[in-house]
mmCIF file of C-alpha atoms in Angstrom:
data_model
loop_
_atom_site.group_PDB
_atom_site.id
_atom_site.type_symbol
_atom_site.label_atom_id
_atom_site.label_comp_id
_atom_site.label_asym_id
_atom_site.label_seq_id
_atom_site.Cartn_x
_atom_site.Cartn_y
_atom_site.Cartn_z
ATOM 1 C CA MET I 1 68.436 -53.101 -92.236
ATOM 2 C CA THR I 2 67.673 -56.751 -91.568
ATOM 3 C CA TYR I 3 64.195 -58.107 -92.258
ATOM 4 C CA SER I 4 62.533 -61.435 -91.492
ATOM 5 C CA TYR I 5 59.342 -63.305 -92.294
ATOM 6 C CA THR I 6 57.876 -62.238 -88.945
ATOM 7 C CA GLN I 7 58.505 -58.570 -89.701
ATOM 8 C CA ILE I 8 56.974 -58.755 -93.168
ATOM 9 C CA SER I 9 54.002 -60.701 -91.763
ATOM 10 C CA HIS I 10 53.444 -58.139 -89.006
ATOM 11 C CA TYR I 11 53.476 -55.267 -91.498
ATOM 12 C CA LEU I 12 51.055 -56.967 -93.883
ATOM 13 C CA THR I 13 48.694 -57.756 -90.996
ATOM 14 C CA CYS I 14 48.722 -54.194 -89.686
ATOM 15 C CA PRO I 15 51.364 -51.510 -90.432
ATOM 16 C CA ARG I 16 50.646 -49.775 -87.123
ATOM 17 C CA ARG I 17 51.341 -53.040 -85.277
ATOM 18 C CA TYR I 18 54.694 -53.224 -87.084
ATOM 19 C CA ARG I 19 55.563 -49.755 -85.870
ATOM 20 C CA HIS I 20 54.548 -50.546 -82.277
ATOM 21 C CA ARG I 21 56.820 -53.595 -82.222
ATOM 22 C CA TYR I 22 59.820 -52.874 -84.406
ATOM 23 C CA LEU I 23 60.153 -49.096 -84.228
ATOM 24 C CA ASP I 24 58.531 -47.960 -80.984
ATOM 25 C CA GLY I 25 60.087 -50.886 -79.123
ATOM 26 C CA TRP I 26 57.028 -52.616 -77.630
ATOM 27 C CA GLN I 27 57.309 -56.379 -77.246
ATOM 28 C CA GLU I 28 54.782 -58.978 -76.196
ATOM 29 C CA LYS I 29 55.431 -60.521 -72.796
ATOM 30 C CA ASP I 30 56.634 -64.130 -72.932
ATOM 31 C CA ASN I 31 53.855 -65.471 -70.743
ATOM 32 C CA ARG I 32 52.017 -67.735 -73.167
ATOM 33 C CA ALA I 33 52.501 -71.302 -72.023
ATOM 34 C CA ALA I 34 52.100 -72.718 -75.552
ATOM 35 C CA MET I 35 54.866 -70.502 -76.928
ATOM 36 C CA LEU I 36 57.317 -71.369 -74.150
ATOM 37 C CA PHE I 37 56.458 -75.044 -74.393
ATOM 38 C CA GLY I 38 57.110 -74.939 -78.134
ATOM 39 C CA ARG I 39 60.623 -73.633 -77.508
ATOM 40 C CA ALA I 40 61.323 -76.354 -74.952
ATOM 41 C CA PHE I 41 59.942 -79.014 -77.289
ATOM 42 C CA GLU I 42 62.219 -77.898 -80.129
ATOM 43 C CA GLN I 43 65.192 -78.331 -77.808
ATOM 44 C CA ALA I 44 64.005 -81.879 -77.105
ATOM 45 C CA LEU I 45 63.707 -82.616 -80.831
ATOM 46 C CA ALA I 46 67.256 -81.400 -81.383
ATOM 47 C CA ALA I 47 68.406 -83.709 -78.588
ATOM 48 C CA TYR I 48 66.756 -86.669 -80.337
ATOM 49 C CA PHE I 49 68.718 -86.127 -83.549
ATOM 50 C CA LEU I 50 71.909 -85.485 -81.570
ATOM 51 C CA ARG I 51 71.369 -88.875 -79.882
ATOM 52 C CA ASP I 52 70.712 -87.371 -76.475
ATOM 53 C CA ASP I 53 67.702 -88.184 -74.251
ATOM 54 C CA PRO I 54 64.864 -86.012 -75.656
ATOM 55 C CA ALA I 55 62.489 -86.637 -72.727
ATOM 56 C CA ALA I 56 65.150 -85.569 -70.232
ATOM 57 C CA VAL I 57 65.877 -82.418 -72.237
ATOM 58 C CA LEU I 58 62.173 -81.582 -72.453
ATOM 59 C CA PHE I 59 61.796 -81.982 -68.686
ATOM 60 C CA ARG I 60 64.853 -79.794 -68.053
ATOM 61 C CA GLU I 61 63.832 -77.006 -70.436
ATOM 62 C CA TRP I 62 60.169 -77.033 -69.402
ATOM 63 C CA SER I 63 61.105 -77.129 -65.695
ATOM 64 C CA ALA I 64 63.070 -73.920 -66.191
ATOM 65 C CA CYS I 65 59.737 -72.244 -67.018
ATOM 66 C CA GLN I 66 57.723 -73.833 -64.210
ATOM 67 C CA ASN I 67 57.720 -70.872 -61.837
ATOM 68 C CA LEU I 68 56.887 -68.262 -64.467
ATOM 69 C CA ALA I 69 53.501 -66.556 -64.547
ATOM 70 C CA PHE I 70 52.009 -68.604 -67.373
ATOM 71 C CA HIS I 71 48.902 -67.879 -69.379
ATOM 72 C CA PHE I 72 47.364 -71.305 -70.026
ATOM 73 C CA THR I 73 44.566 -71.990 -72.511
ATOM 74 C CA HIS I 74 42.336 -74.956 -73.410
ATOM 75 C CA GLY I 75 42.507 -76.327 -69.858
ATOM 76 C CA ASP I 76 46.274 -76.880 -70.055
ATOM 77 C CA THR I 77 48.512 -77.238 -67.019
ATOM 78 C CA TRP I 78 52.288 -77.538 -66.681
ATOM 79 C CA ASP I 79 52.041 -81.258 -65.866
ATOM 80 C CA ARG I 80 49.590 -82.017 -68.652
ATOM 81 C CA MET I 81 51.740 -80.301 -71.278
ATOM 82 C CA LEU I 82 54.827 -82.176 -70.090
ATOM 83 C CA GLN I 83 52.986 -85.499 -70.335
ATOM 84 C CA GLN I 84 51.724 -84.662 -73.827
ATOM 85 C CA GLY I 85 55.222 -83.645 -74.879
ATOM 86 C CA ILE I 86 56.732 -86.937 -73.757
ATOM 87 C CA GLN I 87 53.976 -88.873 -75.536
ATOM 88 C CA LEU I 88 54.595 -86.902 -78.720
ATOM 89 C CA LEU I 89 58.313 -87.629 -78.561
ATOM 90 C CA GLU I 90 57.592 -91.328 -78.132
ATOM 91 C CA ARG I 91 55.203 -91.311 -81.111
ATOM 92 C CA PHE I 92 57.738 -89.420 -83.243
ATOM 93 C CA CYS I 93 60.484 -91.915 -82.384
ATOM 94 C CA GLN I 94 58.196 -94.865 -83.168
ATOM 95 C CA ASP I 95 57.186 -93.379 -86.539
ATOM 96 C CA ASP I 96 60.869 -92.996 -87.520
ATOM 97 C CA ARG I 97 59.977 -91.116 -90.710
ATOM 98 C CA ILE I 98 62.485 -88.245 -90.438
ATOM 99 C CA ARG I 99 66.189 -88.501 -91.189
ATOM 100 C CA ILE I 100 68.680 -85.667 -90.640
ATOM 101 C CA ARG I 101 72.314 -86.152 -91.576
ATOM 102 C CA GLN I 102 74.923 -84.117 -89.708
ATOM 103 C CA PRO I 103 72.365 -82.652 -87.295
ATOM 104 C CA ARG I 104 74.810 -80.124 -85.858
ATOM 105 C CA ARG I 105 74.886 -78.506 -89.305
ATOM 106 C CA ASN I 106 71.320 -79.182 -90.434
ATOM 107 C CA LEU I 107 69.268 -78.085 -87.413
ATOM 108 C CA GLN I 108 68.291 -74.442 -86.838
ATOM 109 C CA ILE I 109 70.110 -73.210 -89.930
ATOM 110 C CA LYS I 110 70.526 -69.486 -90.542
ATOM 111 C CA PHE I 111 70.018 -68.228 -94.100
ATOM 112 C CA VAL I 112 70.716 -64.644 -95.202
ATOM 113 C CA ARG I 113 69.748 -63.127 -98.546
ATOM 114 C CA PRO I 114 70.325 -59.592 -99.873
ATOM 115 C CA VAL I 115 67.153 -57.701 -100.714
ATOM 116 C CA LEU I 116 66.104 -54.247 -101.860
ATOM 117 C CA ASN I 117 68.375 -51.223 -101.181
ATOM 118 C CA LYS I 118 71.242 -53.163 -99.570
ATOM 119 C CA ASN I 119 68.973 -54.656 -96.914
ATOM 120 C CA GLU I 120 69.173 -58.263 -95.745
ATOM 121 C CA PHE I 121 66.515 -60.887 -95.193
ATOM 122 C CA VAL I 122 67.260 -63.507 -92.537
ATOM 123 C CA ALA I 123 65.496 -66.778 -91.745
ATOM 124 C CA TYR I 124 66.151 -69.679 -89.376
ATOM 125 C CA VAL I 125 65.023 -72.994 -90.834
ATOM 126 C CA ASP I 126 64.224 -75.739 -88.315
ATOM 127 C CA ALA I 127 65.930 -78.510 -90.267
ATOM 128 C CA ILE I 128 66.969 -79.898 -93.631
ATOM 129 C CA GLY I 129 66.617 -83.653 -93.969
ATOM 130 C CA LYS I 130 64.370 -86.346 -95.400
ATOM 131 C CA LEU I 131 60.730 -87.232 -94.863
ATOM 132 C CA ASP I 132 59.991 -90.787 -95.992
ATOM 133 C CA GLY I 133 63.151 -90.696 -98.102
ATOM 134 C CA THR I 134 62.400 -87.387 -99.862
ATOM 135 C CA GLY I 135 64.888 -84.580 -99.243
ATOM 136 C CA SER I 136 62.967 -81.666 -97.733
ATOM 137 C CA LEU I 137 63.100 -78.462 -95.817
ATOM 138 C CA LEU I 138 61.510 -79.321 -92.452
ATOM 139 C CA GLU I 139 59.503 -77.142 -90.088
ATOM 140 C CA TRP I 140 58.360 -78.204 -86.601
ATOM 141 C CA LYS I 141 55.012 -77.028 -85.219
ATOM 142 C CA THR I 142 53.388 -77.663 -81.835
ATOM 143 C CA THR I 143 49.664 -77.021 -81.567
ATOM 144 C CA SER I 144 46.548 -78.007 -79.628
ATOM 145 C CA SER I 145 44.533 -78.865 -82.759
ATOM 146 C CA ARG I 146 45.156 -80.683 -86.047
ATOM 147 C CA TYR I 147 46.238 -78.780 -89.137
ATOM 148 C CA PRO I 148 43.747 -79.023 -92.030
ATOM 149 C CA GLU I 149 44.791 -81.314 -94.879
ATOM 150 C CA GLU I 150 41.959 -80.604 -97.321
ATOM 151 C CA PRO I 151 41.608 -79.493 -100.027
ATOM 152 C CA ASP I 152 44.633 -81.164 -101.553
ATOM 153 C CA GLY I 153 47.501 -78.711 -102.063
ATOM 154 C CA LEU I 154 46.447 -76.377 -99.228
ATOM 155 C CA LEU I 155 49.859 -76.545 -97.555
ATOM 156 C CA ALA I 156 51.523 -75.013 -100.623
ATOM 157 C CA LEU I 157 49.736 -71.729 -99.790
ATOM 158 C CA ASP I 158 51.467 -71.401 -96.396
ATOM 159 C CA PRO I 159 53.383 -68.080 -96.672
ATOM 160 C CA GLN I 160 56.043 -69.096 -94.151
ATOM 161 C CA LEU I 161 56.889 -72.246 -96.092
ATOM 162 C CA ILE I 162 56.996 -70.185 -99.295
ATOM 163 C CA CYS I 163 59.374 -67.784 -97.543
ATOM 164 C CA TYR I 164 61.680 -70.596 -96.443
ATOM 165 C CA SER I 165 61.622 -72.145 -99.921
ATOM 166 C CA TRP I 166 62.461 -68.749 -101.430
ATOM 167 C CA ILE I 167 65.433 -68.059 -99.175
ATOM 168 C CA THR I 168 66.865 -71.593 -99.388
ATOM 169 C CA GLY I 169 65.980 -72.459 -102.980
ATOM 170 C CA ILE I 170 64.543 -75.805 -101.784
ATOM 171 C CA SER I 171 61.234 -76.673 -103.452
ATOM 172 C CA GLU I 172 60.306 -79.741 -101.355
ATOM 173 C CA VAL I 173 59.006 -78.592 -97.966
ATOM 174 C CA ALA I 174 57.321 -80.352 -95.053
ATOM 175 C CA GLN I 175 55.664 -79.527 -91.757
ATOM 176 C CA VAL I 176 55.851 -81.970 -88.883
ATOM 177 C CA VAL I 177 52.942 -81.009 -86.645
ATOM 178 C CA PHE I 178 52.937 -82.188 -83.022
ATOM 179 C CA VAL I 179 49.309 -82.079 -81.926
ATOM 180 C CA ARG I 180 48.711 -81.840 -78.184
ATOM 181 C CA LYS I 181 45.278 -83.298 -77.536
ATOM 182 C CA ARG I 182 43.763 -86.087 -75.452
ATOM 183 C CA LEU I 183 45.184 -88.653 -77.864
ATOM 184 C CA VAL I 184 48.349 -87.031 -79.193
ATOM 185 C CA GLU I 185 49.106 -87.125 -82.908
ATOM 186 C CA VAL I 186 52.004 -86.302 -85.220
ATOM 187 C CA GLN I 187 51.073 -85.061 -88.692
ATOM 188 C CA TYR I 188 53.544 -85.271 -91.558
ATOM 189 C CA LEU I 189 52.509 -82.757 -94.212
ATOM 190 C CA HIS I 190 54.462 -82.424 -97.443
ATOM 191 C CA THR I 191 54.200 -80.104 -100.457
ATOM 192 C CA LYS I 192 56.197 -78.504 -103.243
ATOM 193 C CA ILE I 193 56.725 -74.765 -103.729
ATOM 194 C CA THR I 194 56.929 -73.565 -107.334
ATOM 195 C CA ASP I 195 59.353 -71.106 -108.941
ATOM 196 C CA GLU I 196 56.435 -68.754 -109.582
ATOM 197 C CA GLN I 197 55.516 -68.719 -105.882
ATOM 198 C CA ARG I 198 59.101 -67.852 -104.975
ATOM 199 C CA ARG I 199 59.161 -65.012 -107.530
ATOM 200 C CA GLU I 200 55.883 -63.653 -106.183
ATOM 201 C CA PHE I 201 57.174 -63.773 -102.620
ATOM 202 C CA SER I 202 60.350 -61.954 -103.645
ATOM 203 C CA GLN I 203 58.213 -59.190 -105.167
ATOM 204 C CA LEU I 204 56.057 -59.077 -102.018
ATOM 205 C CA VAL I 205 59.145 -58.626 -99.843
ATOM 206 C CA GLU I 206 60.485 -55.779 -101.995
ATOM 207 C CA ASP I 207 57.118 -54.000 -102.135
ATOM 208 C CA THR I 208 56.694 -54.292 -98.367
ATOM 209 C CA ILE I 209 60.197 -52.967 -97.661
ATOM 210 C CA ARG I 210 59.485 -49.958 -99.883
ATOM 211 C CA GLN I 211 56.380 -49.165 -97.837
ATOM 212 C CA ILE I 212 58.252 -49.573 -94.554
ATOM 213 C CA GLU I 213 61.102 -47.345 -95.705
ATOM 214 C CA SER I 214 58.621 -44.674 -96.754
ATOM 215 C CA ALA I 215 57.231 -44.738 -93.170
ATOM 216 C CA GLN I 216 53.713 -45.820 -94.119
ATOM 217 C CA PHE I 217 52.298 -47.090 -90.829
ATOM 218 C CA LEU I 218 48.579 -46.538 -91.132
ATOM 219 C CA PRO I 219 46.414 -48.704 -88.849
ATOM 220 C CA HIS I 220 44.669 -51.689 -90.430
ATOM 221 C CA SER I 221 41.810 -52.577 -88.140
ATOM 222 C CA GLY I 222 40.836 -56.223 -87.957
ATOM 223 C CA ILE I 223 37.467 -55.407 -86.447
ATOM 224 C CA ARG I 224 34.703 -56.780 -88.618
ATOM 225 C CA PHE I 225 32.203 -58.570 -86.419
ATOM 226 C CA PRO I 226 31.810 -61.419 -85.710
ATOM 227 C CA GLN I 227 35.498 -61.827 -86.611
ATOM 228 C CA ASN I 228 37.658 -59.412 -84.662
ATOM 229 C CA PRO I 229 41.420 -60.151 -84.746
ATOM 230 C CA CYS I 230 42.100 -56.814 -83.058
ATOM 231 C CA SER I 231 40.646 -58.137 -79.802
ATOM 232 C CA SER I 232 43.388 -60.779 -79.588
ATOM 233 C CA CYS I 233 46.209 -58.477 -80.729
ATOM 234 C CA PRO I 234 48.656 -57.798 -77.868
ATOM 235 C CA TYR I 235 49.065 -54.192 -79.075
ATOM 236 C CA ILE I 236 45.384 -53.246 -78.783
ATOM 237 C CA GLY I 237 46.038 -51.282 -75.595
ATOM 238 C CA LEU I 238 48.279 -48.883 -77.551
ATOM 239 C CA CYS I 239 45.662 -48.343 -80.253
ATOM 240 C CA LEU I 240 42.915 -47.741 -77.676
ATOM 241 C CA GLY I 241 45.060 -45.708 -75.292
ATOM 242 C CA LYS I 242 44.369 -48.168 -72.465
ATOM 243 C CA GLN I 243 47.431 -48.216 -70.192
ATOM 244 C CA GLN I 244 46.182 -51.173 -68.167
ATOM 245 C CA LEU I 245 46.009 -53.328 -71.310
ATOM 246 C CA VAL I 246 49.477 -52.172 -72.343
ATOM 247 C CA GLU I 247 51.007 -53.084 -68.997
ATOM 248 C CA SER I 248 49.350 -56.502 -68.919
ATOM 249 C CA ALA I 249 50.536 -57.589 -72.380
ATOM 250 C CA LEU I 250 53.644 -55.597 -73.340
ATOM 251 C CA VAL I 251 57.072 -54.466 -72.241
ATOM 252 C CA ARG I 252 59.214 -51.804 -73.889
ATOM 253 C CA ARG I 253 62.857 -52.428 -74.652
ATOM 254 C CA PRO I 254 65.423 -49.938 -73.251
ATOM 255 C CA GLY I 255 66.146 -46.935 -75.449
ATOM 256 C CA ALA I 256 62.906 -47.140 -77.422
ATOM 257 C CA GLU I 257 61.705 -43.848 -75.947
ATOM 258 C CA GLN I 258 64.267 -42.117 -78.189
ATOM 259 C CA LEU I 259 62.335 -43.110 -81.322
ATOM 260 C CA GLY I 260 59.841 -40.257 -81.114
ATOM 261 C CA TRP I 261 61.373 -38.682 -84.229
ATOM 262 C CA LEU I 262 59.411 -41.238 -86.259
ATOM 263 C CA ASP I 263 56.248 -39.257 -85.573
ATOM 264 C CA GLU I 264 57.586 -36.530 -87.854
ATOM 265 C CA LEU I 265 57.658 -38.999 -90.767
ATOM 266 C CA ASN I 266 53.986 -39.821 -90.440
ATOM 267 C CA TYR I 267 52.270 -36.489 -89.799
#
């Protein structure tokens, strides 16, 4: 079987959520404007390094989503997000802090690593290049608020960056954060992942795969008021048996109804 960071993360957050998505076949509807915009913006970034017109590519990719039933947040609109995207591209070009040689090879790179019991772990790294002259693994992020930079060293705890460092063997990692706000900002965050962190992540992956393969999918409720992650989980309708919530947030991929045999592994 093939695993990814997203799968491991889903299982660690809530095993039942993992089952809903990866085994029962439920998938979140692609109606979040921020998620779709992020995909379009990554296409524009690729165009910049390929010496194409990034603003034109952003307009083309974002226009393809214009007639979809978006779910906007934070007062966003299609036009406002486009304007912010173009401003962010301009700021990024003016900063000129990122270098990527051979962009056709070093953008959206697929890495595959064998893991426990003849399984595979796959990851797609946004880019490998240089930030301010330092060779680094690069990850793009689009967000509506700044990423925290204090205390010093906080970025080194990011599990996704640890995952990417583990699968690539690259210790120098960086996040380029494109912040969509009234005055747009680009953050350049850099850190170093240690050998010990990579060994710990490798052990975490193997332990998690063992639990998945033993069909341990107990629910892990996030409800603990006033914090309640369950309320924002797209799969809450399945846990509560609320069909209206299921239909508003999820779709089920064809053939998933044949996975009922999994119930026999759990009860």
